[in-house]
Coordinates of C-alpha atoms in Angstrom, one line a residue:
M1 CA 217.2 118.1 -23.0
P2 CA 218.6 120.4 -20.5
K3 CA 218.3 119.9 -16.5
G4 CA 216.8 123.5 -16.4
T5 CA 215.1 123.5 -12.9
A6 CA 214.0 119.7 -13.1
C7 CA 214.3 117.9 -9.6
Y8 CA 215.5 115.0 -11.7
S9 CA 217.6 115.2 -14.4
L10 CA 217.5 112.3 -17.2
T11 CA 220.6 113.9 -19.4
S12 CA 222.9 112.1 -18.1
K13 CA 221.8 108.4 -19.1
F14 CA 219.1 108.8 -21.8
G15 CA 218.9 111.0 -25.3
C16 CA 221.1 112.0 -27.9
T17 CA 222.7 116.0 -29.9
P18 CA 219.8 117.4 -32.5
E19 CA 222.2 116.7 -35.0
A20 CA 221.8 113.0 -33.8
G21 CA 218.4 113.5 -33.8
V22 CA 218.2 114.7 -37.0
G23 CA 220.0 111.4 -38.8
L24 CA 217.9 109.2 -36.3
L25 CA 214.4 111.0 -37.7
Q26 CA 215.7 110.3 -41.5
A27 CA 216.6 106.6 -40.6
A28 CA 213.2 105.8 -38.7
E29 CA 211.2 107.3 -41.6
K30 CA 212.4 104.2 -44.1
A31 CA 211.9 101.8 -41.8
V32 CA 208.8 102.3 -39.8
Q33 CA 205.1 103.3 -40.8
R34 CA 205.1 105.7 -38.1
V35 CA 207.5 108.4 -37.1
G36 CA 207.8 110.6 -33.8
L37 CA 209.8 112.8 -31.5
S38 CA 209.9 112.4 -27.9
F39 CA 212.1 114.6 -24.8
H40 CA 211.6 115.0 -21.0
V41 CA 213.0 117.6 -19.7
G42 CA 213.2 115.8 -16.3
S43 CA 211.2 114.6 -13.6
Q44 CA 208.8 117.1 -10.9
T45 CA 210.1 120.5 -13.2
L46 CA 209.5 123.7 -11.4
D47 CA 209.0 126.3 -14.2
P48 CA 207.2 126.1 -17.0
S49 CA 209.6 127.6 -19.1
S50 CA 211.8 124.2 -19.5
Y51 CA 209.2 122.8 -21.8
V52 CA 209.8 126.6 -24.3
D53 CA 213.5 125.3 -24.7
A54 CA 212.5 121.6 -24.8
I55 CA 209.9 122.3 -27.9
R56 CA 212.2 124.7 -29.8
I57 CA 215.1 122.2 -29.9
G58 CA 213.0 119.2 -31.0
G59 CA 211.0 121.7 -33.9
E60 CA 214.4 122.4 -34.6
I61 CA 215.5 118.7 -35.1
V62 CA 211.9 117.9 -37.4
K63 CA 212.7 120.9 -39.7
N64 CA 216.1 119.7 -40.2
S65 CA 214.9 116.4 -41.3
G66 CA 212.3 117.1 -43.6
V67 CA 210.7 114.3 -42.0
D68 CA 206.6 114.6 -42.3
L69 CA 206.2 114.1 -38.4
D70 CA 203.0 111.5 -37.1
V71 CA 204.1 112.3 -33.8
F72 CA 205.8 114.8 -31.4
D73 CA 205.3 113.9 -27.7
I74 CA 206.6 116.2 -25.4
G75 CA 207.2 113.6 -22.2
G76 CA 206.2 114.0 -19.0
G77 CA 207.9 116.4 -16.1
F78 CA 204.5 117.7 -14.8
P79 CA 205.2 118.5 -10.8
I80 CA 202.9 117.6 -8.0
P81 CA 202.1 120.4 -5.8
G82 CA 203.2 121.1 -2.2
L83 CA 206.4 119.3 -0.6
G84 CA 207.5 122.3 0.5
M85 CA 208.3 124.1 -3.5
D86 CA 206.7 126.8 -4.9
I87 CA 205.2 125.6 -8.3
P88 CA 202.9 127.3 -10.8
P89 CA 199.6 125.6 -11.4
L90 CA 199.8 123.3 -14.2
S91 CA 197.5 125.3 -16.6
A92 CA 200.7 127.7 -16.6
F93 CA 202.5 124.7 -18.2
F94 CA 200.0 124.1 -20.6
D95 CA 199.6 127.6 -21.9
V96 CA 203.1 127.8 -22.4
I97 CA 203.0 124.4 -23.7
R98 CA 200.3 125.4 -26.0
A99 CA 201.9 128.9 -27.4
E100 CA 205.2 127.1 -28.1
I101 CA 203.7 124.1 -30.2
A102 CA 202.1 126.9 -32.2
K103 CA 205.1 128.2 -33.7
L104 CA 206.4 125.0 -34.6
N105 CA 205.2 124.2 -38.8
L106 CA 204.0 120.6 -37.7
P107 CA 201.9 118.5 -40.2
K108 CA 198.1 119.2 -39.2
T109 CA 197.7 115.5 -38.9
C110 CA 200.7 115.5 -36.5
E111 CA 199.8 114.1 -33.1
I112 CA 201.2 115.8 -29.9
W113 CA 201.1 113.4 -27.1
S114 CA 202.4 113.8 -23.2
E115 CA 203.0 111.7 -20.4
P116 CA 202.0 112.7 -17.1
G117 CA 202.4 110.3 -14.7
R118 CA 203.9 112.5 -11.5
A119 CA 201.5 114.8 -12.0
L120 CA 198.5 112.6 -12.2
S121 CA 199.5 110.0 -9.0
G122 CA 201.7 111.7 -7.2
S123 CA 199.4 113.6 -4.5
C124 CA 196.8 110.8 -4.2
S125 CA 199.4 108.1 -1.4
T126 CA 200.8 108.6 1.8
L127 CA 202.7 106.7 3.3
V128 CA 202.5 106.0 7.3
V129 CA 205.5 104.4 8.9
R130 CA 205.8 103.6 12.5
V131 CA 208.7 104.8 15.0
E132 CA 210.6 102.2 16.1
L133 CA 213.2 103.4 18.0
R134 CA 214.3 107.6 18.9
K135 CA 217.9 108.6 19.2
G136 CA 218.0 112.3 20.1
D137 CA 217.2 113.5 16.4
L138 CA 217.3 110.3 14.7
L139 CA 214.2 108.0 14.3
Y140 CA 214.3 104.5 13.3
L141 CA 211.3 103.3 11.0
N142 CA 209.6 100.3 10.1
D143 CA 210.5 101.1 6.4
G144 CA 212.9 103.3 4.5
T145 CA 215.2 103.6 1.0
F146 CA 214.8 99.7 0.1
G147 CA 210.9 100.1 0.7
N148 CA 208.5 102.4 -0.1
M149 CA 210.8 105.7 0.6
F150 CA 213.1 105.5 -1.9
E151 CA 212.0 109.4 -3.1
V152 CA 212.4 110.1 -0.1
F153 CA 216.0 108.7 0.1
S154 CA 217.1 110.7 -2.8
G155 CA 217.1 114.9 -1.3
H156 CA 215.7 116.2 -4.4
W157 CA 212.7 117.6 -1.8
K158 CA 210.9 116.9 1.2
N159 CA 208.4 115.4 1.7
K160 CA 205.6 116.7 4.0
A161 CA 205.5 114.9 7.8
A162 CA 202.7 114.8 9.9
L163 CA 202.5 112.9 13.4
I164 CA 200.2 110.2 14.1
R165 CA 200.0 109.2 17.8
P166 CA 197.5 106.3 18.3
A167 CA 195.0 107.5 21.5
R168 CA 196.0 105.1 24.3
R169 CA 195.4 105.6 28.4
G170 CA 198.1 107.6 30.2
R171 CA 199.5 109.3 26.1
K172 CA 199.7 112.5 26.0
A173 CA 198.7 114.0 23.2
A174 CA 201.8 115.0 20.5
G175 CA 203.3 118.8 21.6
K176 CA 203.1 121.5 19.7
V177 CA 206.6 122.8 19.6
M178 CA 208.5 121.2 16.2
A179 CA 211.8 120.1 15.8
P180 CA 213.7 118.8 12.4
F181 CA 214.7 114.8 12.9
R182 CA 216.7 112.5 10.8
F183 CA 215.4 109.3 9.4
Y184 CA 216.8 105.4 9.5
G185 CA 215.2 102.4 7.6
P186 CA 214.8 98.5 8.9
T187 CA 217.6 97.3 7.2
C188 CA 221.0 96.7 7.5
D189 CA 222.3 98.9 5.3
S190 CA 224.0 102.4 6.8
I191 CA 223.1 104.0 3.3
D192 CA 219.0 103.2 5.0
Y193 CA 218.9 107.1 5.4
M194 CA 217.0 110.1 5.1
E195 CA 218.7 112.8 5.8
G196 CA 215.7 115.4 6.3
P197 CA 215.0 117.3 8.3
F198 CA 211.9 116.4 8.7
L199 CA 209.8 118.8 10.7
L200 CA 208.2 116.9 13.8
P201 CA 206.7 117.6 17.4
E202 CA 210.0 117.3 19.5
D203 CA 208.0 115.0 21.5
V204 CA 208.2 111.8 19.0
C205 CA 208.6 108.5 20.5
E206 CA 208.5 104.9 19.9
G207 CA 204.9 104.0 18.9
D208 CA 204.7 107.1 17.1
W209 CA 203.1 106.7 13.2
V210 CA 204.5 109.3 10.5
A211 CA 203.1 109.9 7.3
L212 CA 204.4 111.6 4.4
E213 CA 202.5 113.3 1.6
G214 CA 202.8 112.9 -1.8
M215 CA 204.4 109.8 -2.8
G216 CA 202.2 108.1 -4.8
A217 CA 204.0 108.2 -8.4
Y218 CA 206.6 105.7 -7.5
M219 CA 206.5 104.4 -3.8
A220 CA 205.2 101.1 -4.6
A221 CA 207.2 100.7 -7.9
S222 CA 210.9 101.0 -6.2
Q223 CA 209.7 99.0 -3.6
T224 CA 212.1 96.1 -2.8
H225 CA 212.1 92.7 -0.2
F226 CA 215.6 93.4 1.2
N227 CA 216.6 92.2 4.3
G228 CA 212.9 90.6 4.1
F229 CA 211.0 94.1 4.7
Y230 CA 208.0 94.6 2.6
S231 CA 204.7 95.5 3.0
D232 CA 202.0 96.0 0.5
Q233 CA 198.9 96.8 2.8
Q234 CA 197.0 99.4 1.5
V235 CA 193.9 101.7 2.7
E236 CA 191.7 103.3 0.0
I237 CA 189.8 106.1 1.2
I238 CA 187.3 108.2 -0.7
T239 CA 186.6 111.6 0.9
D240 CA 183.7 112.6 -1.2
A241 CA 180.9 110.5 -2.1
L242 CA 180.1 112.7 -5.2
S243 CA 183.6 112.4 -6.6
T244 CA 185.5 109.8 -8.0
R245 CA 189.1 111.3 -6.3
R246 CA 190.3 108.6 -4.3
T247 CA 193.0 109.0 -1.9
H248 CA 195.8 105.8 -1.1
M249 CA 197.4 105.7 2.1
K250 CA 199.6 103.1 2.7
A251 CA 200.9 101.4 6.1
V252 CA 203.6 99.5 6.8
K253 CA 203.2 96.9 9.5

């Protein structure tokens, strides 16, 4: 599907033209018991209207194929809030999707599927990393792009950063004046670098910790053991005794 407002486009590697989709559906109908069509508008989609074109194109493929569809899968792409972005509520996405699907002449038995992975898991985890060295506006951290910070490296958005300064005798509380910083990870590779800018107190120093929000979707999934750096330490925080919602914090030793 067209990239639209998605932060991550999947169009360069995956998919087919609408014309090819017609032939694929017709071929699938002859070979399988259940036939489905799926698409993806791209990850972290910022505008509900992206689903309008996608559903319309998908509907045209189904119509032109003459196949009675069993599954119409609208994929994922639903965004997580925050990260410095102006994002409509999920209800706005659902309203658009519901209205567009109603325009399609799908069989009553056709199932509508969705895959809201990032929207469900993205905001549940915060990554906490330690500042090992500071050089001007560069902070050298104990985790990086080969670890839990691949999406920070990608630069599609700026994760909200917060400073955590352990209370120790003789150490002052962090200042209130903020300044932009860049990050380096711990490995030997120079691409282990995150441009930012990440706003933190200007007096950030070695031994401080930095918390990065919105890391739940692909943080652990993209982690490697490159250069021997790896951590699987997780802390689970239940913020409301009456709620089943849990927040996970991953601290890199």
